[in-house]
Coordinates of C-alpha atoms and ligand atoms in Angstrom, one line a residue:
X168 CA -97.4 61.2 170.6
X169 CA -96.4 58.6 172.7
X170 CA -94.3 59.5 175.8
X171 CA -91.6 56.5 176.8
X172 CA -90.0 55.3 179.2
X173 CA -86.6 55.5 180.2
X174 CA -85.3 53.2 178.1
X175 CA -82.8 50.6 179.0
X176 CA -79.4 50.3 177.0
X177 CA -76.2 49.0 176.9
X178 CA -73.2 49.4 179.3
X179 CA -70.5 49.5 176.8
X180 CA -69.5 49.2 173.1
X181 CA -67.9 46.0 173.7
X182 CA -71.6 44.7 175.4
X183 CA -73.4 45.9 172.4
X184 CA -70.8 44.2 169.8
X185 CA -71.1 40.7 171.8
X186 CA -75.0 40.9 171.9
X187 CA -74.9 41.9 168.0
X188 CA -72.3 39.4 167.8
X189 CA -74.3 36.6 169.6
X190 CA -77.3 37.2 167.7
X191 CA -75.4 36.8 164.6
X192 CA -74.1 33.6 165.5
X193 CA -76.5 31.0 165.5
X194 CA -77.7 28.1 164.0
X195 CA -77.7 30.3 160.8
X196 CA -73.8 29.7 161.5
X197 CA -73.4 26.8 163.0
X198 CA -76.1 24.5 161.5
X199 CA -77.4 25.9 158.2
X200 CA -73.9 27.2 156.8
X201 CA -71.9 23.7 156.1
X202 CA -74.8 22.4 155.4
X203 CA -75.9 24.7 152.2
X204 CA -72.3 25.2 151.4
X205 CA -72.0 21.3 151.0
X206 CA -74.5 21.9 148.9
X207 CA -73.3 24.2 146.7
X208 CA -70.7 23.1 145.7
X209 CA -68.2 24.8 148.5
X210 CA -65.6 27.2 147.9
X211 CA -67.4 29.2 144.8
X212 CA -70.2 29.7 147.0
X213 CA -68.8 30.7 150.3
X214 CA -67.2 33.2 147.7
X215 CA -70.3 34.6 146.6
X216 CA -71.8 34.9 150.3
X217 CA -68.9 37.2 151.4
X218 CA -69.8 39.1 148.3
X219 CA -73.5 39.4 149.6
X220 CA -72.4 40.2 153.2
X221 CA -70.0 43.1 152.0
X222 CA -72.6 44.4 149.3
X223 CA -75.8 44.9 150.8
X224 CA -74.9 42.8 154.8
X225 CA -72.8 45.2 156.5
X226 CA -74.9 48.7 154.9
X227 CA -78.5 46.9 155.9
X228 CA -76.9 46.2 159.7
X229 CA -75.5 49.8 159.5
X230 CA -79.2 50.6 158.5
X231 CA -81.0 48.9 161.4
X232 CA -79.3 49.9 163.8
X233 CA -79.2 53.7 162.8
X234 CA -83.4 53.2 162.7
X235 CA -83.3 51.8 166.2
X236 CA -81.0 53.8 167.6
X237 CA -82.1 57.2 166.3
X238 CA -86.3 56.4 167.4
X239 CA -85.1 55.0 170.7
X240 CA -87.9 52.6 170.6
X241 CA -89.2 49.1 169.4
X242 CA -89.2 48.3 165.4
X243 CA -92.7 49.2 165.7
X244 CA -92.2 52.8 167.0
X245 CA -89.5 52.8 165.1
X246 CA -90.8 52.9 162.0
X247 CA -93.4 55.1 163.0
X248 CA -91.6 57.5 163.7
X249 CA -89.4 58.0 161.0
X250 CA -91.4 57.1 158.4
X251 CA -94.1 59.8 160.1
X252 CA -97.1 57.7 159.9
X253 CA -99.0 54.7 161.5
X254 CA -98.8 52.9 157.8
X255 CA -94.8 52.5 158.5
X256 CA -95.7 51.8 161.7
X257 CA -97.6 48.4 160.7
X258 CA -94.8 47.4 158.8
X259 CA -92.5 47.7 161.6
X260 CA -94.7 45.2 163.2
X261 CA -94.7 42.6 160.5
X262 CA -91.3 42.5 161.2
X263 CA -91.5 42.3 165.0
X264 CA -93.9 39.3 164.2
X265 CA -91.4 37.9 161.2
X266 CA -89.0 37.5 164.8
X267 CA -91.1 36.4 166.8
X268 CA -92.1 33.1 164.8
X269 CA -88.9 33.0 163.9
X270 CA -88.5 32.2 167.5
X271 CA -91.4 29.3 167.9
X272 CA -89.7 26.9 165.5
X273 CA -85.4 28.4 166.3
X274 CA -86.1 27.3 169.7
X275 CA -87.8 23.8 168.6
X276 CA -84.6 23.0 166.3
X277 CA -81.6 24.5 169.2
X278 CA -83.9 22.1 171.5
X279 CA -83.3 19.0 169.0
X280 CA -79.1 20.5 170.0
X281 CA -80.0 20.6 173.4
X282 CA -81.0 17.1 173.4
X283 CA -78.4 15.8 171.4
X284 CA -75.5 17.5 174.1
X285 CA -77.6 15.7 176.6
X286 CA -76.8 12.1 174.4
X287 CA -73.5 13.1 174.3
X288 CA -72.4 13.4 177.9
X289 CA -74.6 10.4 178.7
X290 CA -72.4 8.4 175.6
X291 CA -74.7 7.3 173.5
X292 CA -72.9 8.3 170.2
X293 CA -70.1 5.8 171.0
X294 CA -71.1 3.0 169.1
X295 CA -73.2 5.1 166.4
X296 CA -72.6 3.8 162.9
X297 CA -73.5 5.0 159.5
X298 CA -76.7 2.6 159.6
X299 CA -78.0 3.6 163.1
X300 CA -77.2 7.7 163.1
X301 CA -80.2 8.4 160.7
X302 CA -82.5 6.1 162.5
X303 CA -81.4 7.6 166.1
X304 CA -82.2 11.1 164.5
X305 CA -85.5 10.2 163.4
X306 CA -86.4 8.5 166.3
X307 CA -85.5 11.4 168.7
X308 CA -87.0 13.9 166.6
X309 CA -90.4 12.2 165.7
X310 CA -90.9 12.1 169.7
X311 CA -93.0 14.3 171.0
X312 CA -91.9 14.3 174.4
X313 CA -88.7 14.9 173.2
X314 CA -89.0 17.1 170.8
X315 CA -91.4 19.2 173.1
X316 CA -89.8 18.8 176.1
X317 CA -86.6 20.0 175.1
X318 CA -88.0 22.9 173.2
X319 CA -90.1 24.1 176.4
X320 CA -86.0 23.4 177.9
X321 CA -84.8 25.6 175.8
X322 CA -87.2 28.5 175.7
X323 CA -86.8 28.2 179.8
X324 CA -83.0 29.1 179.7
X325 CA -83.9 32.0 176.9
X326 CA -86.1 33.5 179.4
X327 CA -84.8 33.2 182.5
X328 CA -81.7 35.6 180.7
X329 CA -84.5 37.7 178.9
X330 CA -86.0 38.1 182.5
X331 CA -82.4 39.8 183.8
X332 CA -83.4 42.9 180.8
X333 CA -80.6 44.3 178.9
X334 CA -77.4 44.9 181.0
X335 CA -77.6 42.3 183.0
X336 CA -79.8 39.6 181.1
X337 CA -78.5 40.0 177.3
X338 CA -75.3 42.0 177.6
X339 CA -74.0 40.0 180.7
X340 CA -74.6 36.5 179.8
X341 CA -73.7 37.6 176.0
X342 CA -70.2 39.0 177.1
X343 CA -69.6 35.0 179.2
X344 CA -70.6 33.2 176.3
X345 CA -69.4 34.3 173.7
X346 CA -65.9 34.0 174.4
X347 CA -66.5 30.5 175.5
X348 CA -68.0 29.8 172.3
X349 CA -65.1 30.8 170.4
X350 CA -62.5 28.6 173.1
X351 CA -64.9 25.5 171.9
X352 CA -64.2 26.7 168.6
X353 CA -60.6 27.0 168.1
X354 CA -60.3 23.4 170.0
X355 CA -62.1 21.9 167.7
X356 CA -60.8 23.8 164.3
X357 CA -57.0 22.7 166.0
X358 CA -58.3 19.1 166.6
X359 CA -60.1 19.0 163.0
X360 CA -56.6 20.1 161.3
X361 CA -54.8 18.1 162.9
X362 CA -56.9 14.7 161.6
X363 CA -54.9 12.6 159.2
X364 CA -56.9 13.6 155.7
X365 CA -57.8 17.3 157.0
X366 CA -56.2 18.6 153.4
X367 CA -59.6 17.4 151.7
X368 CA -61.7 19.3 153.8
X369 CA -59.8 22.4 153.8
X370 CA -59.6 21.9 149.4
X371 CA -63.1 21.6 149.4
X372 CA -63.6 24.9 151.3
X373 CA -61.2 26.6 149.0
X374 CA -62.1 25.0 145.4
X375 CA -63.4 28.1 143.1
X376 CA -65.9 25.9 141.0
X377 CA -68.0 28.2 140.2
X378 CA -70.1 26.0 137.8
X379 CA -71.4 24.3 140.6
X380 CA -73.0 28.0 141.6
X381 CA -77.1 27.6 139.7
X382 CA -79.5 30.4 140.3
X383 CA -80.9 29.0 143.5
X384 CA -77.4 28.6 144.8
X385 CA -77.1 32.1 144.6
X386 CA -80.4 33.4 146.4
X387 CA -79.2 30.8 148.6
X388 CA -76.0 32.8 149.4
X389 CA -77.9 35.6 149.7
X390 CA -80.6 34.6 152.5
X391 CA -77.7 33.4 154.2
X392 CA -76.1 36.9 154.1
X393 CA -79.6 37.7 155.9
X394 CA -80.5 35.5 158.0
X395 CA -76.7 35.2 159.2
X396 CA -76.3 39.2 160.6
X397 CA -79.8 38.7 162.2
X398 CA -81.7 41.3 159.6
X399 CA -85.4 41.8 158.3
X400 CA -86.8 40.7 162.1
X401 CA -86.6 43.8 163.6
X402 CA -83.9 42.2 166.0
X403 CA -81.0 44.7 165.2
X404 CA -83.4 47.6 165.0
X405 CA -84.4 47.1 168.8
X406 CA -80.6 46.2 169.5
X407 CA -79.8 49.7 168.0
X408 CA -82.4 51.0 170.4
X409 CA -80.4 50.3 173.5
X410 CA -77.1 51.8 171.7
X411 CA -76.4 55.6 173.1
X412 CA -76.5 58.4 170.7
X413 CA -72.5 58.8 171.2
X414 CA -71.8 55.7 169.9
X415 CA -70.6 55.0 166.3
X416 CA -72.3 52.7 164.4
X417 CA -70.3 52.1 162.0
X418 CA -67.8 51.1 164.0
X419 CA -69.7 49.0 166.4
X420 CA -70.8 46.9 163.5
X421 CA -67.4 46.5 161.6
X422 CA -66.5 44.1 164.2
X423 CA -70.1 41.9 164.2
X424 CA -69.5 41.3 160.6
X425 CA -66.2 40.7 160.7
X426 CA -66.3 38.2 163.4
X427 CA -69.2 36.6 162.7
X428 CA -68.1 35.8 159.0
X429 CA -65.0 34.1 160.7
X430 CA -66.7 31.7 163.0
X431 CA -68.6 31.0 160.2
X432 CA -65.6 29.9 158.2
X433 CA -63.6 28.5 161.1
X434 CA -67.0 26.3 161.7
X435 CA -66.8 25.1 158.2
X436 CA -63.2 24.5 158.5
X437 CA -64.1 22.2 161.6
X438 CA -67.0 20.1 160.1
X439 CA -65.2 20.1 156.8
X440 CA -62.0 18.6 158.0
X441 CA -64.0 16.1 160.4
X442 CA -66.6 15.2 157.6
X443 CA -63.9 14.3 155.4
X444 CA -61.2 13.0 157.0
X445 CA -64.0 9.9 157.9
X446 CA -64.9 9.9 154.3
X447 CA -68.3 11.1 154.8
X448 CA -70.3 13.2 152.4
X449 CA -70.4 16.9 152.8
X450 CA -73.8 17.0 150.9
X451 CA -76.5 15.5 153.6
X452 CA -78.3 18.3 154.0
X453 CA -80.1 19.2 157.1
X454 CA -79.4 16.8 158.9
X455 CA -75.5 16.8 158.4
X456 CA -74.9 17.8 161.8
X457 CA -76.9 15.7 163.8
X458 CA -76.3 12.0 161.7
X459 CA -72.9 13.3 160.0
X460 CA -70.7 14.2 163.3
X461 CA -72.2 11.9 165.7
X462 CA -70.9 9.1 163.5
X463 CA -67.5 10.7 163.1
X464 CA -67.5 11.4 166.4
X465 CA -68.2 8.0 167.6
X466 CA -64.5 6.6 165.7
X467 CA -62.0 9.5 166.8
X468 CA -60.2 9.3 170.0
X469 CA -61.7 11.7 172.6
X470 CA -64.7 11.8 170.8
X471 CA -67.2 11.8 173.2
X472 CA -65.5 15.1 174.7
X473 CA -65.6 16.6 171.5
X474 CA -69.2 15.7 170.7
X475 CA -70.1 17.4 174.2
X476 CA -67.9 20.5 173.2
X477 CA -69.3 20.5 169.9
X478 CA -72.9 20.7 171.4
X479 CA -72.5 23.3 174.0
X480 CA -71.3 25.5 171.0
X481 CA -74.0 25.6 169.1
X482 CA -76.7 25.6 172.3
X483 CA -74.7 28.6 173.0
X484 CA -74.8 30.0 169.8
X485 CA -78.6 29.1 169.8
X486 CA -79.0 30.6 173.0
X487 CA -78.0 34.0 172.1
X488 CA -79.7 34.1 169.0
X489 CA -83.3 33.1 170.4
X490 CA -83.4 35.7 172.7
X491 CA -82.4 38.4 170.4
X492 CA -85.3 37.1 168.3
X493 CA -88.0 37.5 171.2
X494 CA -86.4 40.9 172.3
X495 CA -88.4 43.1 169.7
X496 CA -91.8 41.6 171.0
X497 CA -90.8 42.3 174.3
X498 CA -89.6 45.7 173.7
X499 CA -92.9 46.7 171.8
X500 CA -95.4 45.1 174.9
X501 CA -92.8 47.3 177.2
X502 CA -93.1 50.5 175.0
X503 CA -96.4 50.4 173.6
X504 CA -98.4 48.6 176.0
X505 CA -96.4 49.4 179.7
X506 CA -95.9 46.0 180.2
X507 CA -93.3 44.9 182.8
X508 CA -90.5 43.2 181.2
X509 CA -91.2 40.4 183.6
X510 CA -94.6 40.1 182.3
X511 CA -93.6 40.8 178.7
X512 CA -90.9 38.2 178.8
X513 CA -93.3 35.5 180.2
X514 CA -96.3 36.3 177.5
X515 CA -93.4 36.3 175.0
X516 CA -92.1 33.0 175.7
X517 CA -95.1 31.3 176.3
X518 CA -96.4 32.6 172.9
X519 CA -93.5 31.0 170.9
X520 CA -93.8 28.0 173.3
X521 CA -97.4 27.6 171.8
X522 CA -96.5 28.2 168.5
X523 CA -93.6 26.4 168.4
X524 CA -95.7 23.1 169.2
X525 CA -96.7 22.1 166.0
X526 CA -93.6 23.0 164.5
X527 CA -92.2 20.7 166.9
X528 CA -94.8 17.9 166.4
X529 CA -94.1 18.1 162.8
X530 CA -91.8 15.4 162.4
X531 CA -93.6 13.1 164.7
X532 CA -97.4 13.2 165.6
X533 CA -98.4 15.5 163.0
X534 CA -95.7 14.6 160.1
X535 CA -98.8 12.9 158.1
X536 CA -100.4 16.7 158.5
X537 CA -99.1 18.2 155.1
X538 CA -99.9 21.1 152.4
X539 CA -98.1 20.7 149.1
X540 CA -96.0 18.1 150.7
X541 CA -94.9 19.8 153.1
X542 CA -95.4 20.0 157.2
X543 CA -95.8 22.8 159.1
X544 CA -92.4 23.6 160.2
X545 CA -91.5 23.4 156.5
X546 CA -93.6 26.0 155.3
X547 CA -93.6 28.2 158.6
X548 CA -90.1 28.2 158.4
X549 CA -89.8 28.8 154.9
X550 CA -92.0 31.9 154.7
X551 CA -90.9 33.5 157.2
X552 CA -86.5 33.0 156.6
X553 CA -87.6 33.2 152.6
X554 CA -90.0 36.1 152.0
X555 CA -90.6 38.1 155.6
X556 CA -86.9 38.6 156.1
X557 CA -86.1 40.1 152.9
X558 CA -89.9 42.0 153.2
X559 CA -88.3 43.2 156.7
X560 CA -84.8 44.1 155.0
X561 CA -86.9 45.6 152.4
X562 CA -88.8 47.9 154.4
X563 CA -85.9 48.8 156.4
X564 CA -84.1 49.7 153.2
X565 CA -87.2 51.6 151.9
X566 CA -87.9 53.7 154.7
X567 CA -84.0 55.0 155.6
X568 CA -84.1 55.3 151.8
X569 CA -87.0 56.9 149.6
X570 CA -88.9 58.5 153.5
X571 CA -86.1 59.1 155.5
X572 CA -83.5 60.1 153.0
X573 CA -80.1 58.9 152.6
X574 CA -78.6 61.9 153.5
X575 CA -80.9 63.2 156.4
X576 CA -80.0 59.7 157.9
X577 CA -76.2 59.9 156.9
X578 CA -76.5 63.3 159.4
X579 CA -77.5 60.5 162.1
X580 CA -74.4 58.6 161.7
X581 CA -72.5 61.5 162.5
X582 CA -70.6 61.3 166.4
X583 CA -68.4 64.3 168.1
X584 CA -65.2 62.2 168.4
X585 CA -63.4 60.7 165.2
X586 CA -65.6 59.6 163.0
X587 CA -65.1 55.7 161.3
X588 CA -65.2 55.1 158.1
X589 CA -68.1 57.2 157.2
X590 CA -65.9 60.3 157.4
X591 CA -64.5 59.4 154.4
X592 CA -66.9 60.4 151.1
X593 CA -66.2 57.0 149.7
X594 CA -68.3 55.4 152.4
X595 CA -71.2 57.4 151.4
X596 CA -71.2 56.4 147.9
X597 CA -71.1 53.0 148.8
X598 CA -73.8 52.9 151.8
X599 CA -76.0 55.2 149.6
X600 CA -76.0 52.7 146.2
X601 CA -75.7 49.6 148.3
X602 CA -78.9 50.6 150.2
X603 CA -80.8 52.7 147.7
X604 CA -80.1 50.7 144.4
X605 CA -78.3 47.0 145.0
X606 CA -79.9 46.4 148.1
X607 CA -83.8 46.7 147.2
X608 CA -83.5 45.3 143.4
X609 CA -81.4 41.9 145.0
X610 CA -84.4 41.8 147.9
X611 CA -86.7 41.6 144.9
X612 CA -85.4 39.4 142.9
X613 CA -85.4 36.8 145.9
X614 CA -88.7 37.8 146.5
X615 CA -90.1 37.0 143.0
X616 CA -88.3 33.7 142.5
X617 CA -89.3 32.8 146.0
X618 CA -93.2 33.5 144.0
X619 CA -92.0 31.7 141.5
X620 CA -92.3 34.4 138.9
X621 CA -88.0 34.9 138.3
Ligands
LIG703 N1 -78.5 35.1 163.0 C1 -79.1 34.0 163.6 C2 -78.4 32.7 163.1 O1 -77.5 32.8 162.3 C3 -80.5 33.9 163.0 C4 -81.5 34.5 163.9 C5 -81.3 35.6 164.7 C6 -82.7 33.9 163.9 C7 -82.2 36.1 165.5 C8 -83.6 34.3 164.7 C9 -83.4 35.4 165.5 O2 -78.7 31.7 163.6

């Protein structure tokens, strides 16, 4: 048996709930939620994701962190020791790796943000049109200095935080930024509100048409739910490693979910509003932040301080996220292998640097390089945010569970002072199915259309 190190945790509740909290909010949030719900078809499906997030998002969190927080360890000793064997162990690795690529191409795509704040303090979206934004997008992008460059950038500000450990790297800068984020927010929710047709945006957000929901709409919702609270990539395991055994969990996580589902919505009521008050179409895709806003931006009085606010938001967002998703590595070469975390945070970052290369080159230099049609940061990036994070959630799920036991781990949840919500028997009905039952058979079914089977 393995004897650790003291291991390093959080100061307070309020450190842990802005880490949790800044992990959570990410591009998932920022750059990936307008986008699919302009997809599909808006209010219906916004709908169905709070569904997803109060069904199976809030219980698998609860879940996590419990695992983390009861081993003490990283996802990989985690598992191992509550599922009792070196088998559960490997899985917790999967998941520890699901993370860690996740970082590679996160940080090549919060680079591409990176770069564009730099374009928008040095102007150059004032004279953007509707002709020139998707050209300027795919100009920048299909550079490989720039795309590169900026991801190395990025990956540099991740670590030199990561480098400051726990309390004073991760809780610290957490606890500054992500109130700021939330000032950048609420000026530009007032300023999109306040545009002459904001009423369209905010109907579109609202509109229940739930015929515009199709299957993959709803496995869309539900990845979302996912990849939103951070889940399946070991991140919120090793989080709920640094939480003290007094702490409720429960209650620590209420506020994670709660807030991050409203910047979510208060960050579709700003692009909505904005999008549509220029007459633009909510339905881009991908790209509707980076060819949609600039060109909004470009026509609205003060728009080039917006554009700069608007960026620093999400590289915050990004910021907070990325490192959450390299932690887990870091906390396994710290654990299992006595690594420094000065050492561990330089291996770890210069791994996803590496990988991250060709994700990065993939829309340049190697866009020609393709398998089924697509590139390498199209099907890295789809395995891992389609199948290994509902595998991770999965195994998670699994191991508290049909190893664990629902019950033994319900003892876990127990603290001395007043207990949350779990006191109440109501709460153990509902973590128990949601877990047990709804959580694994929804995981599945994502899983098997994913194959192609459902
Ligand atoms: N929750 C993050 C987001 O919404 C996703 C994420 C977290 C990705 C951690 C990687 C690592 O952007």
């Amino acid at each position: 048996m393995k004897l650790y190190k003291q291991r390093e945790s959080w100061n307070s509740r309020i450190g842990f709930i802005s880490a949790a909290l800044g992990s959570a909010v990410g591009l998932g949030s920022i750059w990936r939620f307008p986008y699919v719900v302009g997809q599909n078809g808006g209010g219906a499906f916004i709908l169905l994701y709070l569904i997803f997030l109060a069904l199976i998002g809030f219980p698998i969190l609860i879940t996590e962190i419990l695992i983390g927080r009861t081993a003490q360890s990283s996802p990989y000793g985690a598992f191992r020791t509550i599922g009792k064997s070196k088998y559960w162990g490997y899985l917790g690795k999967v998941t520890i790796i699901t993370g860690f690529i996740i970082s590679s191409f996160y940080s090549v795509i919060a680079g591409w943000m990176l770069g564009y704040l730099i374009e928008a303090i040095k102007g150059s979206f004032s004279s953007i049109d509707g002709n020139s934004a998707l050209s300027y997008f795919n100009s920048l992008s299909s550079s490989s200095i720039w795309s590169v460059g900026y991801h190395f950038l990025f990956l540099v500000i991740c670590a030199s935080i990561l480098f400051f450990g726990v309390r004073k790297g991760i809780e610290a800068k957490s606890k500054i930024m992500m109130p700021l984020l939330m000032i950048v927010l609420l000026i530009l929710v007032v300023k999109g509100l306040t545009l002459p047709s904001s009423s369209k945006g905010l109907k579109f957000m609202l509109s229940l048409n739930f015929k515009d929901i199709t299957p993959a709409g709803v496995l869309i919702a539900l990845g979302q739910a996912f990849f939103t609270l951070s889940l399946g990539q070991g991140t919120m395991i090793t989080y709920g490693s640094y939480l003290s055994k007094g702490e409720d969990i429960p209650k620590s996580c209420f506020p994670v979910v709660l807030l991050n589902t409203l910047i979510s919505i208060l960050v579709g009521i700003a692009v909505f509003t904005i999008v549509f008050s220029a007459d633009l179409n909510a339905n881009s895709g991908p790209t509707l932040i980076f060819e949609t806003l600039p060109i909004v931006f470009s026509k609205m009085a003060f728009g080039r301080l917006l554009s700069i606010l608007f960026f620093i938001l999400v590289v915050i967002a990004a910021i907070t996220s990325e490192i959450s998703a390299l932690e887990p590595v870091i906390s396994y070469f710290i654990d299992e292998k006595d690594y420094s975390r000065h050492k561990a945070t330089i291996i770890a970052s210069t791994g996803a640097f590496l990988i991250g290369i060709p994700s990065a080159l993939s829309f340049g230099l190697l866009k020609n390089f393709t398998i089924f049609k697509s590139n390498f940061f199209d099907i890295i990036s789809f395995f891992s945010v389609n199948v290994f994070v509902p595998l991770g959630a999965l195994f998670a799920c699994l191991l508290v569970a049909y190893r664990w036991k629902i019950k033994k781990a319900f003892e876990h949840l127990k603290v001395k002072d007043i207990a949350f919500i779990h006191s109440k028997p109501i709460f153990s009905v509902y973590f128990k199915i949601s877990v047990k039952y709804i959580a694994s058979v929804l995981i599945l079914f994502i899983l098997l259309n994913v194959l192609g089977i459902f």
